[in-house]
């Protein structure tokens, strides 16, 4: 199991646990995080699973593909830490990953 | 309010349940699903059926979500009847289920091609997970497939089959693929791409029946009596809304369960969302984006909260490696200008001289920019958009993004 520290829009931080192999989006949806709609089901088509990855983790993730960069190009609150949760595959090395919803304190 | 019952656990129904909790509803939520599977995403069924979809991979939410959110999910349960005056449902389990508010999210079903032989095995129509499994297992080396219908579903399936090395023929009713849905300019680009995928298209051939070898499909018989041999037939000729339950309860129905702008039906305490509804005065929309948006709207209303900001309708389709995206509802009379941007195809549709809809193929940034521009209500004339130095992405960036709190309100 992989543990992820997740900061919600209201600034509260929760720990999510998820099986290795799924995506960060699946872990978020399973936890019932408010505000993630994820209309396209992980197809990198809707841009509604935008998260900010903590700085210490950004370089440890595979770089985003062009599709993901395009979807993020105009997302609300986009920063260098922005990623789409559907494109982040949870591998054991990501145990302890820390992410936040954009707009979280 | 004590209990909200949601009939149907597709995108609309599940999102409504999730959004009700997001909005602070603390009463009982009963989500009734006719299917036995954990509620799942439908788009992958026609796009990625051949990749060995697993229940977990396409679940809308993991099983733990429902218990954690205290949402009662009744699977394999059909709602037999609504008693609108008593605010009570009769379930296939024999149980009576009372509601304070009822949300109908019954979706749609595929239109049948009612010709002799339609019951043969090897004729598939994709709507649910079982259909996708059936199709996936029908594809073996050397299969020939015949796809009836050149709409989104037909083309998605055709492209996915062609990618697996299947020889695919598509029967279209119009000269251009997706001819009813997209501009002729975009349809022409698609037509070329389909040819490049090795997909053959037959236009306007009336199908009079299917022939079988035993109980299995072996060929398609045309009105001119010619026979086309095939091992597999996929039917994608549109969908009809599931309105019967509402209709029997006396709810007003007209090409969908009729709702007002607030998604209320003609019956007190009954709302409807998703593919099964038609909002008065506009055409019925079948899309995941519409279903989830309406779900967020109904949850906000039932919780006494402001509705989320209006969204311009948008759609997407993955046809092989083509990412087709549309924002805005194109009308047949729109003036279309095309351009190449982001390495892809862009069709700009103008109505009364102003930008009304944008279709893109493999040009995601333009799609995202167009969504923001249309959502913001910016009016753009033909001359401005077609000026050589016009930059849609830069314009979109200059628009204030919707506040995060508002866009996440649901």
PDB file of N, CA and C in Angstrom, chain B residues 79-176:
ATOM      1  N   UNK B  79     -35.995  -0.594 -10.491  1.00  0.00           N
ATOM      2  CA  UNK B  79     -37.173   0.100  -9.976  1.00  0.00           C
ATOM      3  C   UNK B  79     -38.330  -0.245 -10.898  1.00  0.00           C
ATOM      4  N   UNK B  80     -39.337  -0.921 -10.342  1.00  0.00           N
ATOM      5  CA  UNK B  80     -40.461  -1.381 -11.164  1.00  0.00           C
ATOM      6  C   UNK B  80     -41.485  -0.277 -11.377  1.00  0.00           C
ATOM      7  N   UNK B  81     -41.655   0.544 -10.368  1.00  0.00           N
ATOM      8  CA  UNK B  81     -42.748   1.503 -10.429  1.00  0.00           C
ATOM      9  C   UNK B  81     -42.500   2.673  -9.475  1.00  0.00           C
ATOM     10  N   UNK B  82     -42.959   3.850  -9.916  1.00  0.00           N
ATOM     11  CA  UNK B  82     -42.929   5.027  -9.039  1.00  0.00           C
ATOM     12  C   UNK B  82     -44.366   5.364  -8.671  1.00  0.00           C
ATOM     13  N   UNK B  83     -44.625   5.498  -7.387  1.00  0.00           N
ATOM     14  CA  UNK B  83     -45.911   6.040  -6.956  1.00  0.00           C
ATOM     15  C   UNK B  83     -45.642   7.483  -6.544  1.00  0.00           C
ATOM     16  N   UNK B  84     -45.912   8.415  -7.499  1.00  0.00           N
ATOM     17  CA  UNK B  84     -45.521   9.804  -7.283  1.00  0.00           C
ATOM     18  C   UNK B  84     -46.334  10.472  -6.178  1.00  0.00           C
ATOM     19  N   UNK B  85     -47.606  10.057  -6.024  1.00  0.00           N
ATOM     20  CA  UNK B  85     -48.419  10.727  -5.002  1.00  0.00           C
ATOM     21  C   UNK B  85     -48.028  10.260  -3.601  1.00  0.00           C
ATOM     22  N   UNK B  86     -47.662   8.994  -3.482  1.00  0.00           N
ATOM     23  CA  UNK B  86     -47.240   8.476  -2.170  1.00  0.00           C
ATOM     24  C   UNK B  86     -45.730   8.640  -1.947  1.00  0.00           C
ATOM     25  N   UNK B  87     -45.012   9.127  -2.970  1.00  0.00           N
ATOM     26  CA  UNK B  87     -43.544   9.282  -2.916  1.00  0.00           C
ATOM     27  C   UNK B  87     -42.862   7.976  -2.483  1.00  0.00           C
ATOM     28  N   UNK B  88     -43.065   6.974  -3.323  1.00  0.00           N
ATOM     29  CA  UNK B  88     -42.626   5.634  -2.956  1.00  0.00           C
ATOM     30  C   UNK B  88     -42.319   4.844  -4.222  1.00  0.00           C
ATOM     31  N   UNK B  89     -41.297   4.000  -4.147  1.00  0.00           N
ATOM     32  CA  UNK B  89     -40.916   3.161  -5.290  1.00  0.00           C
ATOM     33  C   UNK B  89     -41.171   1.702  -4.964  1.00  0.00           C
ATOM     34  N   UNK B  90     -41.480   0.939  -6.003  1.00  0.00           N
ATOM     35  CA  UNK B  90     -41.515  -0.514  -5.846  1.00  0.00           C
ATOM     36  C   UNK B  90     -40.288  -1.080  -6.545  1.00  0.00           C
ATOM     37  N   UNK B  91     -39.500  -1.868  -5.821  1.00  0.00           N
ATOM     38  CA  UNK B  91     -38.266  -2.427  -6.368  1.00  0.00           C
ATOM     39  C   UNK B  91     -38.479  -3.866  -6.815  1.00  0.00           C
ATOM     40  N   UNK B  92     -37.564  -4.335  -7.668  1.00  0.00           N
ATOM     41  CA  UNK B  92     -37.672  -5.714  -8.158  1.00  0.00           C
ATOM     42  C   UNK B  92     -37.482  -6.731  -7.040  1.00  0.00           C
ATOM     43  N   UNK B  93     -36.951  -6.283  -5.919  1.00  0.00           N
ATOM     44  CA  UNK B  93     -36.793  -7.172  -4.769  1.00  0.00           C
ATOM     45  C   UNK B  93     -38.119  -7.328  -4.020  1.00  0.00           C
ATOM     46  N   UNK B  94     -39.129  -6.570  -4.466  1.00  0.00           N
ATOM     47  CA  UNK B  94     -40.419  -6.626  -3.796  1.00  0.00           C
ATOM     48  C   UNK B  94     -40.554  -5.550  -2.733  1.00  0.00           C
ATOM     49  N   UNK B  95     -39.444  -4.930  -2.421  1.00  0.00           N
ATOM     50  CA  UNK B  95     -39.409  -3.924  -1.370  1.00  0.00           C
ATOM     51  C   UNK B  95     -40.052  -2.614  -1.830  1.00  0.00           C
ATOM     52  N   UNK B  96     -40.612  -1.872  -0.874  1.00  0.00           N
ATOM     53  CA  UNK B  96     -41.087  -0.517  -1.147  1.00  0.00           C
ATOM     54  C   UNK B  96     -40.052   0.441  -0.567  1.00  0.00           C
ATOM     55  N   UNK B  97     -39.743   1.471  -1.326  1.00  0.00           N
ATOM     56  CA  UNK B  97     -38.719   2.416  -0.872  1.00  0.00           C
ATOM     57  C   UNK B  97     -39.306   3.821  -0.949  1.00  0.00           C
ATOM     58  N   UNK B  98     -39.469   4.458   0.213  1.00  0.00           N
ATOM     59  CA  UNK B  98     -40.039   5.809   0.244  1.00  0.00           C
ATOM     60  C   UNK B  98     -38.945   6.839  -0.023  1.00  0.00           C
ATOM     61  N   UNK B  99     -39.333   7.968  -0.601  1.00  0.00           N
ATOM     62  CA  UNK B  99     -38.357   9.041  -0.843  1.00  0.00           C
ATOM     63  C   UNK B  99     -38.958  10.380  -0.474  1.00  0.00           C
ATOM     64  N   UNK B 100     -38.079  11.301  -0.115  1.00  0.00           N
ATOM     65  CA  UNK B 100     -38.496  12.695   0.021  1.00  0.00           C
ATOM     66  C   UNK B 100     -38.225  13.441  -1.273  1.00  0.00           C
ATOM     67  N   UNK B 101     -37.097  13.081  -1.917  1.00  0.00           N
ATOM     68  CA  UNK B 101     -36.785  13.598  -3.247  1.00  0.00           C
ATOM     69  C   UNK B 101     -36.303  12.416  -4.080  1.00  0.00           C
ATOM     70  N   UNK B 102     -36.737  12.420  -5.337  1.00  0.00           N
ATOM     71  CA  UNK B 102     -36.334  11.355  -6.252  1.00  0.00           C
ATOM     72  C   UNK B 102     -35.573  11.974  -7.417  1.00  0.00           C
ATOM     73  N   UNK B 103     -34.428  11.400  -7.738  1.00  0.00           N
ATOM     74  CA  UNK B 103     -33.659  11.860  -8.899  1.00  0.00           C
ATOM     75  C   UNK B 103     -33.619  10.714  -9.914  1.00  0.00           C
ATOM     76  N   UNK B 104     -34.163  10.965 -11.081  1.00  0.00           N
ATOM     77  CA  UNK B 104     -34.124   9.945 -12.133  1.00  0.00           C
ATOM     78  C   UNK B 104     -32.858  10.152 -12.970  1.00  0.00           C
ATOM     79  N   UNK B 105     -32.039   9.136 -13.039  1.00  0.00           N
ATOM     80  CA  UNK B 105     -30.808   9.187 -13.847  1.00  0.00           C
ATOM     81  C   UNK B 105     -30.747   7.871 -14.614  1.00  0.00           C
ATOM     82  N   UNK B 106     -31.822   7.619 -15.358  1.00  0.00           N
ATOM     83  CA  UNK B 106     -31.999   6.298 -15.959  1.00  0.00           C
ATOM     84  C   UNK B 106     -31.274   6.129 -17.295  1.00  0.00           C
ATOM     85  N   UNK B 107     -30.664   7.205 -17.795  1.00  0.00           N
ATOM     86  CA  UNK B 107     -29.810   7.055 -18.973  1.00  0.00           C
ATOM     87  C   UNK B 107     -30.557   6.748 -20.256  1.00  0.00           C
ATOM     88  N   UNK B 108     -29.857   6.127 -21.172  1.00  0.00           N
ATOM     89  CA  UNK B 108     -30.459   5.802 -22.462  1.00  0.00           C
ATOM     90  C   UNK B 108     -30.023   4.393 -22.861  1.00  0.00           C
ATOM     91  N   UNK B 109     -30.645   3.879 -23.873  1.00  0.00           N
ATOM     92  CA  UNK B 109     -30.275   2.547 -24.367  1.00  0.00           C
ATOM     93  C   UNK B 109     -30.057   2.657 -25.868  1.00  0.00           C
ATOM     94  N   UNK B 110     -29.325   1.715 -26.403  1.00  0.00           N
ATOM     95  CA  UNK B 110     -29.005   1.791 -27.830  1.00  0.00           C
ATOM     96  C   UNK B 110     -30.225   1.480 -28.669  1.00  0.00           C
ATOM     97  N   UNK B 111     -30.337   2.233 -29.740  1.00  0.00           N
ATOM     98  CA  UNK B 111     -31.406   1.977 -30.693  1.00  0.00           C
ATOM     99  C   UNK B 111     -31.125   0.640 -31.378  1.00  0.00           C
ATOM    100  N   UNK B 112     -32.161  -0.144 -31.588  1.00  0.00           N
ATOM    101  CA  UNK B 112     -31.982  -1.451 -32.235  1.00  0.00           C
ATOM    102  C   UNK B 112     -32.136  -1.322 -33.739  1.00  0.00           C
ATOM    103  N   UNK B 113     -31.467  -2.187 -34.446  1.00  0.00           N
ATOM    104  CA  UNK B 113     -31.672  -2.275 -35.889  1.00  0.00           C
ATOM    105  C   UNK B 113     -32.617  -3.454 -36.083  1.00  0.00           C
ATOM    106  N   UNK B 114     -33.868  -3.127 -36.281  1.00  0.00           N
ATOM    107  CA  UNK B 114     -34.877  -4.185 -36.272  1.00  0.00           C
ATOM    108  C   UNK B 114     -35.022  -4.821 -37.646  1.00  0.00           C
ATOM    109  N   UNK B 115     -34.114  -5.733 -37.933  1.00  0.00           N
ATOM    110  CA  UNK B 115     -34.158  -6.477 -39.195  1.00  0.00           C
ATOM    111  C   UNK B 115     -34.023  -7.960 -38.876  1.00  0.00           C
ATOM    112  N   UNK B 116     -34.423  -8.829 -39.803  1.00  0.00           N
ATOM    113  CA  UNK B 116     -34.296 -10.267 -39.543  1.00  0.00           C
ATOM    114  C   UNK B 116     -32.839 -10.638 -39.234  1.00  0.00           C
ATOM    115  N   UNK B 117     -32.664 -11.475 -38.244  1.00  0.00           N
ATOM    116  CA  UNK B 117     -31.326 -11.948 -37.885  1.00  0.00           C
ATOM    117  C   UNK B 117     -30.665 -11.122 -36.803  1.00  0.00           C
ATOM    118  N   UNK B 118     -31.359 -10.103 -36.294  1.00  0.00           N
ATOM    119  CA  UNK B 118     -30.705  -9.220 -35.304  1.00  0.00           C
ATOM    120  C   UNK B 118     -30.352  -9.945 -34.012  1.00  0.00           C
ATOM    121  N   UNK B 119     -30.937 -11.158 -33.817  1.00  0.00           N
ATOM    122  CA  UNK B 119     -30.665 -11.883 -32.571  1.00  0.00           C
ATOM    123  C   UNK B 119     -29.436 -12.791 -32.672  1.00  0.00           C
ATOM    124  N   UNK B 120     -28.810 -12.864 -33.844  1.00  0.00           N
ATOM    125  CA  UNK B 120     -27.653 -13.755 -34.011  1.00  0.00           C
ATOM    126  C   UNK B 120     -26.520 -13.374 -33.074  1.00  0.00           C
ATOM    127  N   UNK B 121     -25.755 -14.362 -32.649  1.00  0.00           N
ATOM    128  CA  UNK B 121     -24.613 -14.029 -31.809  1.00  0.00           C
ATOM    129  C   UNK B 121     -23.530 -13.439 -32.700  1.00  0.00           C
ATOM    130  N   UNK B 122     -22.706 -12.574 -32.108  1.00  0.00           N
ATOM    131  CA  UNK B 122     -21.704 -11.864 -32.908  1.00  0.00           C
ATOM    132  C   UNK B 122     -22.212 -10.520 -33.390  1.00  0.00           C
ATOM    133  N   UNK B 123     -23.464 -10.185 -33.023  1.00  0.00           N
ATOM    134  CA  UNK B 123     -23.968  -8.833 -33.285  1.00  0.00           C
ATOM    135  C   UNK B 123     -23.990  -8.116 -31.947  1.00  0.00           C
ATOM    136  N   UNK B 124     -23.209  -7.065 -31.851  1.00  0.00           N
ATOM    137  CA  UNK B 124     -23.005  -6.413 -30.567  1.00  0.00           C
ATOM    138  C   UNK B 124     -23.407  -4.949 -30.656  1.00  0.00           C
ATOM    139  N   UNK B 125     -23.952  -4.445 -29.566  1.00  0.00           N
ATOM    140  CA  UNK B 125     -24.235  -3.023 -29.467  1.00  0.00           C
ATOM    141  C   UNK B 125     -23.664  -2.606 -28.121  1.00  0.00           C
ATOM    142  N   UNK B 126     -22.829  -1.600 -28.090  1.00  0.00           N
ATOM    143  CA  UNK B 126     -22.130  -1.318 -26.834  1.00  0.00           C
ATOM    144  C   UNK B 126     -22.853  -0.292 -25.987  1.00  0.00           C
ATOM    145  N   UNK B 127     -23.253  -0.682 -24.817  1.00  0.00           N
ATOM    146  CA  UNK B 127     -23.842   0.238 -23.857  1.00  0.00           C
ATOM    147  C   UNK B 127     -23.323  -0.074 -22.460  1.00  0.00           C
ATOM    148  N   UNK B 128     -23.192  -1.359 -22.168  1.00  0.00           N
ATOM    149  CA  UNK B 128     -22.744  -1.708 -20.824  1.00  0.00           C
ATOM    150  C   UNK B 128     -21.492  -2.592 -20.858  1.00  0.00           C
ATOM    151  N   UNK B 129     -21.000  -2.861 -19.664  1.00  0.00           N
ATOM    152  CA  UNK B 129     -19.741  -3.589 -19.524  1.00  0.00           C
ATOM    153  C   UNK B 129     -19.806  -4.972 -20.167  1.00  0.00           C
ATOM    154  N   UNK B 130     -20.956  -5.622 -20.049  1.00  0.00           N
ATOM    155  CA  UNK B 130     -21.113  -6.944 -20.647  1.00  0.00           C
ATOM    156  C   UNK B 130     -20.934  -6.889 -22.159  1.00  0.00           C
ATOM    157  N   UNK B 131     -21.471  -5.826 -22.774  1.00  0.00           N
ATOM    158  CA  UNK B 131     -21.319  -5.661 -24.222  1.00  0.00           C
ATOM    159  C   UNK B 131     -19.840  -5.540 -24.588  1.00  0.00           C
ATOM    160  N   UNK B 132     -19.109  -4.751 -23.794  1.00  0.00           N
ATOM    161  CA  UNK B 132     -17.689  -4.525 -24.091  1.00  0.00           C
ATOM    162  C   UNK B 132     -16.897  -5.826 -23.981  1.00  0.00           C
ATOM    163  N   UNK B 133     -17.218  -6.624 -22.968  1.00  0.00           N
ATOM    164  CA  UNK B 133     -16.555  -7.929 -22.822  1.00  0.00           C
ATOM    165  C   UNK B 133     -16.871  -8.825 -24.012  1.00  0.00           C
ATOM    166  N   UNK B 134     -18.143  -8.820 -24.402  1.00  0.00           N
ATOM    167  CA  UNK B 134     -18.556  -9.655 -25.534  1.00  0.00           C
ATOM    168  C   UNK B 134     -17.788  -9.255 -26.790  1.00  0.00           C
ATOM    169  N   UNK B 135     -17.669  -7.960 -26.992  1.00  0.00           N
ATOM    170  CA  UNK B 135     -16.962  -7.485 -28.182  1.00  0.00           C
ATOM    171  C   UNK B 135     -15.485  -7.859 -28.105  1.00  0.00           C
ATOM    172  N   UNK B 136     -14.884  -7.636 -26.950  1.00  0.00           N
ATOM    173  CA  UNK B 136     -13.452  -7.919 -26.803  1.00  0.00           C
ATOM    174  C   UNK B 136     -13.160  -9.389 -27.094  1.00  0.00           C
ATOM    175  N   UNK B 137     -14.046 -10.270 -26.639  1.00  0.00           N
ATOM    176  CA  UNK B 137     -13.766 -11.695 -26.827  1.00  0.00           C
ATOM    177  C   UNK B 137     -14.107 -12.149 -28.248  1.00  0.00           C
ATOM    178  N   UNK B 138     -14.816 -11.330 -29.004  1.00  0.00           N
ATOM    179  CA  UNK B 138     -15.141 -11.698 -30.388  1.00  0.00           C
ATOM    180  C   UNK B 138     -13.995 -11.403 -31.336  1.00  0.00           C
ATOM    181  N   UNK B 139     -13.030 -10.639 -30.864  1.00  0.00           N
ATOM    182  CA  UNK B 139     -11.959 -10.196 -31.755  1.00  0.00           C
ATOM    183  C   UNK B 139     -10.789 -11.177 -31.691  1.00  0.00           C
ATOM    184  N   UNK B 140     -10.664 -11.957 -32.739  1.00  0.00           N
ATOM    185  CA  UNK B 140      -9.503 -12.847 -32.839  1.00  0.00           C
ATOM    186  C   UNK B 140      -8.821 -12.551 -34.175  1.00  0.00           C
ATOM    187  N   UNK B 141      -7.619 -13.063 -34.315  1.00  0.00           N
ATOM    188  CA  UNK B 141      -6.855 -12.770 -35.537  1.00  0.00           C
ATOM    189  C   UNK B 141      -7.666 -13.143 -36.773  1.00  0.00           C
ATOM    190  N   UNK B 142      -7.682 -12.254 -37.731  1.00  0.00           N
ATOM    191  CA  UNK B 142      -8.371 -12.520 -38.980  1.00  0.00           C
ATOM    192  C   UNK B 142      -9.840 -12.163 -38.988  1.00  0.00           C
ATOM    193  N   UNK B 143     -10.332 -11.619 -37.865  1.00  0.00           N
ATOM    194  CA  UNK B 143     -11.746 -11.243 -37.811  1.00  0.00           C
ATOM    195  C   UNK B 143     -12.044 -10.130 -38.818  1.00  0.00           C
ATOM    196  N   UNK B 144     -13.191 -10.234 -39.431  1.00  0.00           N
ATOM    197  CA  UNK B 144     -13.701  -9.121 -40.234  1.00  0.00           C
ATOM    198  C   UNK B 144     -14.868  -8.524 -39.466  1.00  0.00           C
ATOM    199  N   UNK B 145     -14.925  -7.203 -39.408  1.00  0.00           N
ATOM    200  CA  UNK B 145     -15.997  -6.565 -38.645  1.00  0.00           C
ATOM    201  C   UNK B 145     -16.771  -5.593 -39.516  1.00  0.00           C
ATOM    202  N   UNK B 146     -18.057  -5.505 -39.254  1.00  0.00           N
ATOM    203  CA  UNK B 146     -18.937  -4.601 -39.976  1.00  0.00           C
ATOM    204  C   UNK B 146     -19.612  -3.708 -38.934  1.00  0.00           C
ATOM    205  N   UNK B 147     -19.361  -2.418 -39.032  1.00  0.00           N
ATOM    206  CA  UNK B 147     -19.898  -1.480 -38.051  1.00  0.00           C
ATOM    207  C   UNK B 147     -21.043  -0.708 -38.696  1.00  0.00           C
ATOM    208  N   UNK B 148     -22.206  -0.772 -38.097  1.00  0.00           N
ATOM    209  CA  UNK B 148     -23.369  -0.047 -38.637  1.00  0.00           C
ATOM    210  C   UNK B 148     -23.479   1.275 -37.899  1.00  0.00           C
ATOM    211  N   UNK B 149     -23.263   2.363 -38.617  1.00  0.00           N
ATOM    212  CA  UNK B 149     -23.383   3.684 -38.002  1.00  0.00           C
ATOM    213  C   UNK B 149     -22.041   4.375 -37.914  1.00  0.00           C
ATOM    214  N   UNK B 150     -21.981   5.601 -38.415  1.00  0.00           N
ATOM    215  CA  UNK B 150     -20.731   6.368 -38.389  1.00  0.00           C
ATOM    216  C   UNK B 150     -20.868   7.544 -37.433  1.00  0.00           C
ATOM    217  N   UNK B 151     -21.498   7.279 -36.286  1.00  0.00           N
ATOM    218  CA  UNK B 151     -21.545   8.267 -35.204  1.00  0.00           C
ATOM    219  C   UNK B 151     -20.334   8.042 -34.298  1.00  0.00           C
ATOM    220  N   UNK B 152     -20.356   8.688 -33.155  1.00  0.00           N
ATOM    221  CA  UNK B 152     -19.206   8.565 -32.242  1.00  0.00           C
ATOM    222  C   UNK B 152     -18.926   7.118 -31.895  1.00  0.00           C
ATOM    223  N   UNK B 153     -19.984   6.409 -31.479  1.00  0.00           N
ATOM    224  CA  UNK B 153     -19.781   5.050 -31.003  1.00  0.00           C
ATOM    225  C   UNK B 153     -19.230   4.153 -32.108  1.00  0.00           C
ATOM    226  N   UNK B 154     -19.839   4.246 -33.280  1.00  0.00           N
ATOM    227  CA  UNK B 154     -19.403   3.415 -34.391  1.00  0.00           C
ATOM    228  C   UNK B 154     -17.958   3.680 -34.767  1.00  0.00           C
ATOM    229  N   UNK B 155     -17.589   4.941 -34.832  1.00  0.00           N
ATOM    230  CA  UNK B 155     -16.223   5.270 -35.246  1.00  0.00           C
ATOM    231  C   UNK B 155     -15.199   4.913 -34.180  1.00  0.00           C
ATOM    232  N   UNK B 156     -15.561   5.110 -32.916  1.00  0.00           N
ATOM    233  CA  UNK B 156     -14.635   4.740 -31.846  1.00  0.00           C
ATOM    234  C   UNK B 156     -14.348   3.237 -31.896  1.00  0.00           C
ATOM    235  N   UNK B 157     -15.409   2.469 -32.062  1.00  0.00           N
ATOM    236  CA  UNK B 157     -15.247   1.019 -32.123  1.00  0.00           C
ATOM    237  C   UNK B 157     -14.469   0.618 -33.379  1.00  0.00           C
ATOM    238  N   UNK B 158     -14.812   1.230 -34.512  1.00  0.00           N
ATOM    239  CA  UNK B 158     -14.141   0.891 -35.768  1.00  0.00           C
ATOM    240  C   UNK B 158     -12.641   1.140 -35.655  1.00  0.00           C
ATOM    241  N   UNK B 159     -12.276   2.295 -35.092  1.00  0.00           N
ATOM    242  CA  UNK B 159     -10.857   2.638 -34.980  1.00  0.00           C
ATOM    243  C   UNK B 159     -10.139   1.682 -34.031  1.00  0.00           C
ATOM    244  N   UNK B 160     -10.806   1.359 -32.928  1.00  0.00           N
ATOM    245  CA  UNK B 160     -10.184   0.448 -31.960  1.00  0.00           C
ATOM    246  C   UNK B 160     -10.012  -0.943 -32.574  1.00  0.00           C
ATOM    247  N   UNK B 161     -10.987  -1.379 -33.364  1.00  0.00           N
ATOM    248  CA  UNK B 161     -10.884  -2.682 -34.021  1.00  0.00           C
ATOM    249  C   UNK B 161      -9.768  -2.674 -35.065  1.00  0.00           C
ATOM    250  N   UNK B 162      -9.709  -1.592 -35.858  1.00  0.00           N
ATOM    251  CA  UNK B 162      -8.683  -1.503 -36.900  1.00  0.00           C
ATOM    252  C   UNK B 162      -7.290  -1.564 -36.280  1.00  0.00           C
ATOM    253  N   UNK B 163      -7.172  -0.945 -35.125  1.00  0.00           N
ATOM    254  CA  UNK B 163      -5.881  -0.939 -34.420  1.00  0.00           C
ATOM    255  C   UNK B 163      -5.470  -2.354 -34.017  1.00  0.00           C
ATOM    256  N   UNK B 164      -6.469  -3.226 -33.815  1.00  0.00           N
ATOM    257  CA  UNK B 164      -6.186  -4.620 -33.449  1.00  0.00           C
ATOM    258  C   UNK B 164      -5.979  -5.496 -34.674  1.00  0.00           C
ATOM    259  N   UNK B 165      -5.932  -4.867 -35.835  1.00  0.00           N
ATOM    260  CA  UNK B 165      -5.686  -5.651 -37.042  1.00  0.00           C
ATOM    261  C   UNK B 165      -6.930  -6.248 -37.664  1.00  0.00           C
ATOM    262  N   UNK B 166      -8.099  -5.800 -37.209  1.00  0.00           N
ATOM    263  CA  UNK B 166      -9.347  -6.302 -37.773  1.00  0.00           C
ATOM    264  C   UNK B 166      -9.663  -5.521 -39.047  1.00  0.00           C
ATOM    265  N   UNK B 167     -10.134  -6.216 -40.065  1.00  0.00           N
ATOM    266  CA  UNK B 167     -10.551  -5.536 -41.298  1.00  0.00           C
ATOM    267  C   UNK B 167     -11.948  -4.974 -41.061  1.00  0.00           C
ATOM    268  N   UNK B 168     -12.062  -3.653 -41.084  1.00  0.00           N
ATOM    269  CA  UNK B 168     -13.302  -3.010 -40.670  1.00  0.00           C
ATOM    270  C   UNK B 168     -13.986  -2.289 -41.823  1.00  0.00           C
ATOM    271  N   UNK B 169     -15.287  -2.503 -41.946  1.00  0.00           N
ATOM    272  CA  UNK B 169     -16.109  -1.736 -42.875  1.00  0.00           C
ATOM    273  C   UNK B 169     -17.185  -1.022 -42.065  1.00  0.00           C
ATOM    274  N   UNK B 170     -17.364   0.254 -42.367  1.00  0.00           N
ATOM    275  CA  UNK B 170     -18.388   1.035 -41.663  1.00  0.00           C
ATOM    276  C   UNK B 170     -19.515   1.359 -42.635  1.00  0.00           C
ATOM    277  N   UNK B 171     -20.739   1.104 -42.228  1.00  0.00           N
ATOM    278  CA  UNK B 171     -21.896   1.508 -43.041  1.00  0.00           C
ATOM    279  C   UNK B 171     -22.412   2.834 -42.499  1.00  0.00           C
ATOM    280  N   UNK B 172     -22.374   3.863 -43.347  1.00  0.00           N
ATOM    281  CA  UNK B 172     -22.774   5.201 -42.920  1.00  0.00           C
ATOM    282  C   UNK B 172     -24.027   5.619 -43.672  1.00  0.00           C
ATOM    283  N   UNK B 173     -24.867   6.417 -43.021  1.00  0.00           N
ATOM    284  CA  UNK B 173     -26.067   6.878 -43.708  1.00  0.00           C
ATOM    285  C   UNK B 173     -25.795   8.177 -44.458  1.00  0.00           C
ATOM    286  N   UNK B 174     -24.716   8.850 -44.091  1.00  0.00           N
ATOM    287  CA  UNK B 174     -24.377  10.114 -44.744  1.00  0.00           C
ATOM    288  C   UNK B 174     -23.004  10.000 -45.382  1.00  0.00           C
ATOM    289  N   UNK B 175     -22.738  10.875 -46.376  1.00  0.00           N
ATOM    290  CA  UNK B 175     -21.465  10.777 -47.090  1.00  0.00           C
ATOM    291  C   UNK B 175     -20.254  10.962 -46.185  1.00  0.00           C
ATOM    292  N   UNK B 176     -20.383  11.792 -45.137  1.00  0.00           N
ATOM    293  CA  UNK B 176     -19.230  12.038 -44.277  1.00  0.00           C
ATOM    294  C   UNK B 176     -19.459  11.458 -42.887  1.00  0.00           C
TER     295      UNK B 176
END
